[in-house]
Amino acid sequence: MPGPPPIQPPQLSPDGRYVWDGSQWQPIADPAQPVHKAVFAAWNSVQVEPADPAAAAQPVQFQPQVQPPMLVREPAPPVIDYAYEVDEPITPLWQEPTRSGKTNYLYAGAGLVVVVIAIMLLNSFNFFQFAWLNSSSSSPVVSPQPSPVVDQTRSEFGRADRFLNGSVGPALAGLVDTMQKMQTCNGTLSNSCYDAINATEPELKKVLAAIDHGTIPPCIAAPMKSFRADIVTMEAGIQLALKGYTDNQRGEVGNGLSQFAKGGQAMVADGRTADQALKNLCTKDLEGP
């Protein structure tokens, strides 16, 4: 880029006494000529030096500033929290649901426990050993010898025995049968498992009705109260398992069977307690005339 043109010297008149200021000629002071004196003598010695011509301005060269490139860091990967539980996806009824090892274990384990409880019910309680349990036996029936007829209702033991053997026992027969069929519950939403679960619910209601409509002697009242609560727990588990079939959720079915099995285990323990109370707490003394 070229610089500005050089400054030209002032234009003088031919006689050297005038200078052109751009609009008119101005006289140049002659030291030989007298000049006007200042009012104050001290001012006469003041000399005004002509100003130095301004130096030619040099253009400033543009120097672009180059900034170092910014370091861009990649964002950190998101932290995944594996502590929360993910709901099991709902599988349409027309598709085969994806099997989960945990669900299958819970499902099949609950079914196995239910079968074990059914076997324990058949073999553990003395008050379950009555005619309906031995009707399928092929052993010959020995006719009992005539014995004096005793009115069992006149003793506390007799009333408790009639309540357990005559009311609760027959109601439990159908429950034991449906519980044994639950061995088909092996982790899949099979029709056979559903049929066994669905058939168990009315049998539980029969047991509850037998307890509620019977007269419970005081000697077995406490264990039978717990026994009834266990039946209610089992019924709630059955309803949850049936809901799992409606929702097509194997985990829900497994939870229902586990709750049913838990109530069944407690029922076995309370049934044994009732059996011991029948033997040890119920008196056989006849009452009344």
mmCIF file of N, CA and C in Angstrom, residues 163-209:
data_model
loop_
_atom_site.group_PDB
_atom_site.id
_atom_site.type_symbol
_atom_site.label_atom_id
_atom_site.label_comp_id
_atom_site.label_asym_id
_atom_site.label_seq_id
_atom_site.Cartn_x
_atom_site.Cartn_y
_atom_site.Cartn_z
ATOM 1 N N PHE A 163 -65.382 -81.975 65.103
ATOM 2 C CA PHE A 163 -65.143 -80.768 64.299
ATOM 3 C C PHE A 163 -64.005 -80.993 63.310
ATOM 4 N N LEU A 164 -62.915 -81.596 63.793
ATOM 5 C CA LEU A 164 -61.756 -81.788 62.915
ATOM 6 C C LEU A 164 -62.008 -82.885 61.891
ATOM 7 N N ASN A 165 -62.534 -84.024 62.340
ATOM 8 C CA ASN A 165 -62.710 -85.158 61.436
ATOM 9 C C ASN A 165 -63.992 -85.080 60.625
ATOM 10 N N GLY A 166 -65.000 -84.469 61.187
ATOM 11 C CA GLY A 166 -66.275 -84.451 60.492
ATOM 12 C C GLY A 166 -66.498 -83.218 59.635
ATOM 13 N N SER A 167 -65.806 -82.112 59.920
ATOM 14 C CA SER A 167 -66.026 -80.871 59.163
ATOM 15 C C SER A 167 -64.787 -80.443 58.383
ATOM 16 N N VAL A 168 -63.685 -80.224 59.100
ATOM 17 C CA VAL A 168 -62.481 -79.690 58.451
ATOM 18 C C VAL A 168 -61.810 -80.745 57.583
ATOM 19 N N GLY A 169 -61.737 -81.985 58.071
ATOM 20 C CA GLY A 169 -61.050 -83.042 57.333
ATOM 21 C C GLY A 169 -61.606 -83.282 55.946
ATOM 22 N N PRO A 170 -62.909 -83.516 55.780
ATOM 23 C CA PRO A 170 -63.448 -83.716 54.428
ATOM 24 C C PRO A 170 -63.247 -82.508 53.516
ATOM 25 N N ALA A 171 -63.293 -81.294 54.078
ATOM 26 C CA ALA A 171 -63.058 -80.105 53.245
ATOM 27 C C ALA A 171 -61.617 -80.055 52.753
ATOM 28 N N LEU A 172 -60.695 -80.549 53.583
ATOM 29 C CA LEU A 172 -59.285 -80.556 53.175
ATOM 30 C C LEU A 172 -58.993 -81.617 52.126
ATOM 31 N N ALA A 173 -59.861 -82.622 51.994
ATOM 32 C CA ALA A 173 -59.606 -83.692 51.032
ATOM 33 C C ALA A 173 -59.509 -83.142 49.613
ATOM 34 N N GLY A 174 -60.469 -82.304 49.224
ATOM 35 C CA GLY A 174 -60.425 -81.720 47.881
ATOM 36 C C GLY A 174 -59.253 -80.785 47.698
ATOM 37 N N LEU A 175 -58.863 -80.075 48.756
ATOM 38 C CA LEU A 175 -57.718 -79.161 48.668
ATOM 39 C C LEU A 175 -56.429 -79.923 48.421
ATOM 40 N N VAL A 176 -56.253 -81.045 49.132
ATOM 41 C CA VAL A 176 -55.045 -81.848 48.940
ATOM 42 C C VAL A 176 -54.970 -82.368 47.506
ATOM 43 N N ASP A 177 -56.102 -82.756 46.948
ATOM 44 C CA ASP A 177 -56.117 -83.291 45.583
ATOM 45 C C ASP A 177 -55.670 -82.239 44.568
ATOM 46 N N THR A 178 -56.188 -81.020 44.684
ATOM 47 C CA THR A 178 -55.800 -79.968 43.732
ATOM 48 C C THR A 178 -54.354 -79.520 43.949
ATOM 49 N N MET A 179 -53.887 -79.549 45.189
ATOM 50 C CA MET A 179 -52.499 -79.158 45.456
ATOM 51 C C MET A 179 -51.523 -80.128 44.812
ATOM 52 N N GLN A 180 -51.852 -81.413 44.800
ATOM 53 C CA GLN A 180 -50.963 -82.385 44.164
ATOM 54 C C GLN A 180 -50.874 -82.159 42.655
ATOM 55 N N LYS A 181 -51.904 -81.610 42.066
ATOM 56 C CA LYS A 181 -51.889 -81.355 40.623
ATOM 57 C C LYS A 181 -51.053 -80.132 40.268
ATOM 58 N N MET A 182 -50.635 -79.360 41.249
ATOM 59 C CA MET A 182 -49.838 -78.167 40.967
ATOM 60 C C MET A 182 -48.399 -78.493 40.584
ATOM 61 N N GLN A 183 -48.034 -79.769 40.586
ATOM 62 C CA GLN A 183 -46.685 -80.120 40.141
ATOM 63 C C GLN A 183 -46.496 -79.825 38.655
ATOM 64 N N THR A 184 -47.586 -79.560 37.945
ATOM 65 C CA THR A 184 -47.475 -79.174 36.529
ATOM 66 C C THR A 184 -47.018 -77.728 36.368
ATOM 67 N N CYS A 185 -46.976 -76.960 37.446
ATOM 68 C CA CYS A 185 -46.529 -75.559 37.367
ATOM 69 C C CYS A 185 -45.006 -75.544 37.364
ATOM 70 N N ASN A 186 -44.418 -75.563 36.170
ATOM 71 C CA ASN A 186 -42.966 -75.707 36.022
ATOM 72 C C ASN A 186 -42.304 -74.482 35.411
ATOM 73 N N GLY A 187 -42.954 -73.333 35.434
ATOM 74 C CA GLY A 187 -42.322 -72.123 34.916
ATOM 75 C C GLY A 187 -42.920 -71.608 33.635
ATOM 76 N N THR A 188 -43.880 -72.316 33.074
ATOM 77 C CA THR A 188 -44.552 -71.850 31.865
ATOM 78 C C THR A 188 -46.022 -71.611 32.187
ATOM 79 N N LEU A 189 -46.638 -70.751 31.420
ATOM 80 C CA LEU A 189 -48.059 -70.463 31.615
ATOM 81 C C LEU A 189 -48.887 -71.543 30.923
ATOM 82 N N SER A 190 -48.795 -72.752 31.460
ATOM 83 C CA SER A 190 -49.476 -73.884 30.837
ATOM 84 C C SER A 190 -50.932 -73.935 31.274
ATOM 85 N N ASN A 191 -51.734 -74.582 30.450
ATOM 86 C CA ASN A 191 -53.152 -74.734 30.780
ATOM 87 C C ASN A 191 -53.353 -75.659 31.971
ATOM 88 N N SER A 192 -52.513 -76.689 32.080
ATOM 89 C CA SER A 192 -52.665 -77.624 33.197
ATOM 90 C C SER A 192 -52.395 -76.943 34.530
ATOM 91 N N CYS A 193 -51.391 -76.062 34.558
ATOM 92 C CA CYS A 193 -51.106 -75.319 35.794
ATOM 93 C C CYS A 193 -52.260 -74.383 36.120
ATOM 94 N N TYR A 194 -52.790 -73.729 35.098
ATOM 95 C CA TYR A 194 -53.921 -72.823 35.336
ATOM 96 C C TYR A 194 -55.133 -73.586 35.874
ATOM 97 N N ASP A 195 -55.390 -74.761 35.308
ATOM 98 C CA ASP A 195 -56.538 -75.548 35.767
ATOM 99 C C ASP A 195 -56.374 -75.954 37.229
ATOM 100 N N ALA A 196 -55.136 -76.333 37.613
ATOM 101 C CA ALA A 196 -54.904 -76.728 39.004
ATOM 102 C C ALA A 196 -55.086 -75.547 39.950
ATOM 103 N N ILE A 197 -54.569 -74.379 39.544
ATOM 104 C CA ILE A 197 -54.714 -73.187 40.390
ATOM 105 C C ILE A 197 -56.177 -72.772 40.484
ATOM 106 N N ASN A 198 -56.854 -72.792 39.347
ATOM 107 C CA ASN A 198 -58.253 -72.363 39.324
ATOM 108 C C ASN A 198 -59.137 -73.304 40.140
ATOM 109 N N ALA A 199 -58.806 -74.602 40.149
ATOM 110 C CA ALA A 199 -59.596 -75.567 40.913
ATOM 111 C C ALA A 199 -59.319 -75.488 42.408
ATOM 112 N N THR A 200 -58.195 -74.895 42.790
ATOM 113 C CA THR A 200 -57.832 -74.822 44.205
ATOM 114 C C THR A 200 -58.630 -73.755 44.940
ATOM 115 N N GLU A 201 -58.966 -72.676 44.255
ATOM 116 C CA GLU A 201 -59.650 -71.569 44.937
ATOM 117 C C GLU A 201 -60.970 -71.993 45.581
ATOM 118 N N PRO A 202 -61.879 -72.701 44.886
ATOM 119 C CA PRO A 202 -63.117 -73.109 45.567
ATOM 120 C C PRO A 202 -62.885 -74.087 46.709
ATOM 121 N N GLU A 203 -61.822 -74.907 46.621
ATOM 122 C CA GLU A 203 -61.536 -75.835 47.713
ATOM 123 C C GLU A 203 -61.104 -75.084 48.970
ATOM 124 N N LEU A 204 -60.369 -73.999 48.791
ATOM 125 C CA LEU A 204 -59.991 -73.181 49.946
ATOM 126 C C LEU A 204 -61.225 -72.551 50.588
ATOM 127 N N LYS A 205 -62.158 -72.126 49.777
ATOM 128 C CA LYS A 205 -63.389 -71.534 50.308
ATOM 129 C C LYS A 205 -64.196 -72.571 51.092
ATOM 130 N N LYS A 206 -64.149 -73.825 50.660
ATOM 131 C CA LYS A 206 -64.845 -74.882 51.397
ATOM 132 C C LYS A 206 -64.238 -75.075 52.787
ATOM 133 N N VAL A 207 -62.913 -75.026 52.863
ATOM 134 C CA VAL A 207 -62.259 -75.174 54.166
ATOM 135 C C VAL A 207 -62.629 -74.011 55.079
ATOM 136 N N LEU A 208 -62.618 -72.797 54.540
ATOM 137 C CA LEU A 208 -62.995 -71.632 55.348
ATOM 138 C C LEU A 208 -64.441 -71.744 55.821
ATOM 139 N N ALA A 209 -65.321 -72.216 54.953
ATOM 140 C CA ALA A 209 -66.726 -72.361 55.346
ATOM 141 C C ALA A 209 -66.883 -73.407 56.444
#
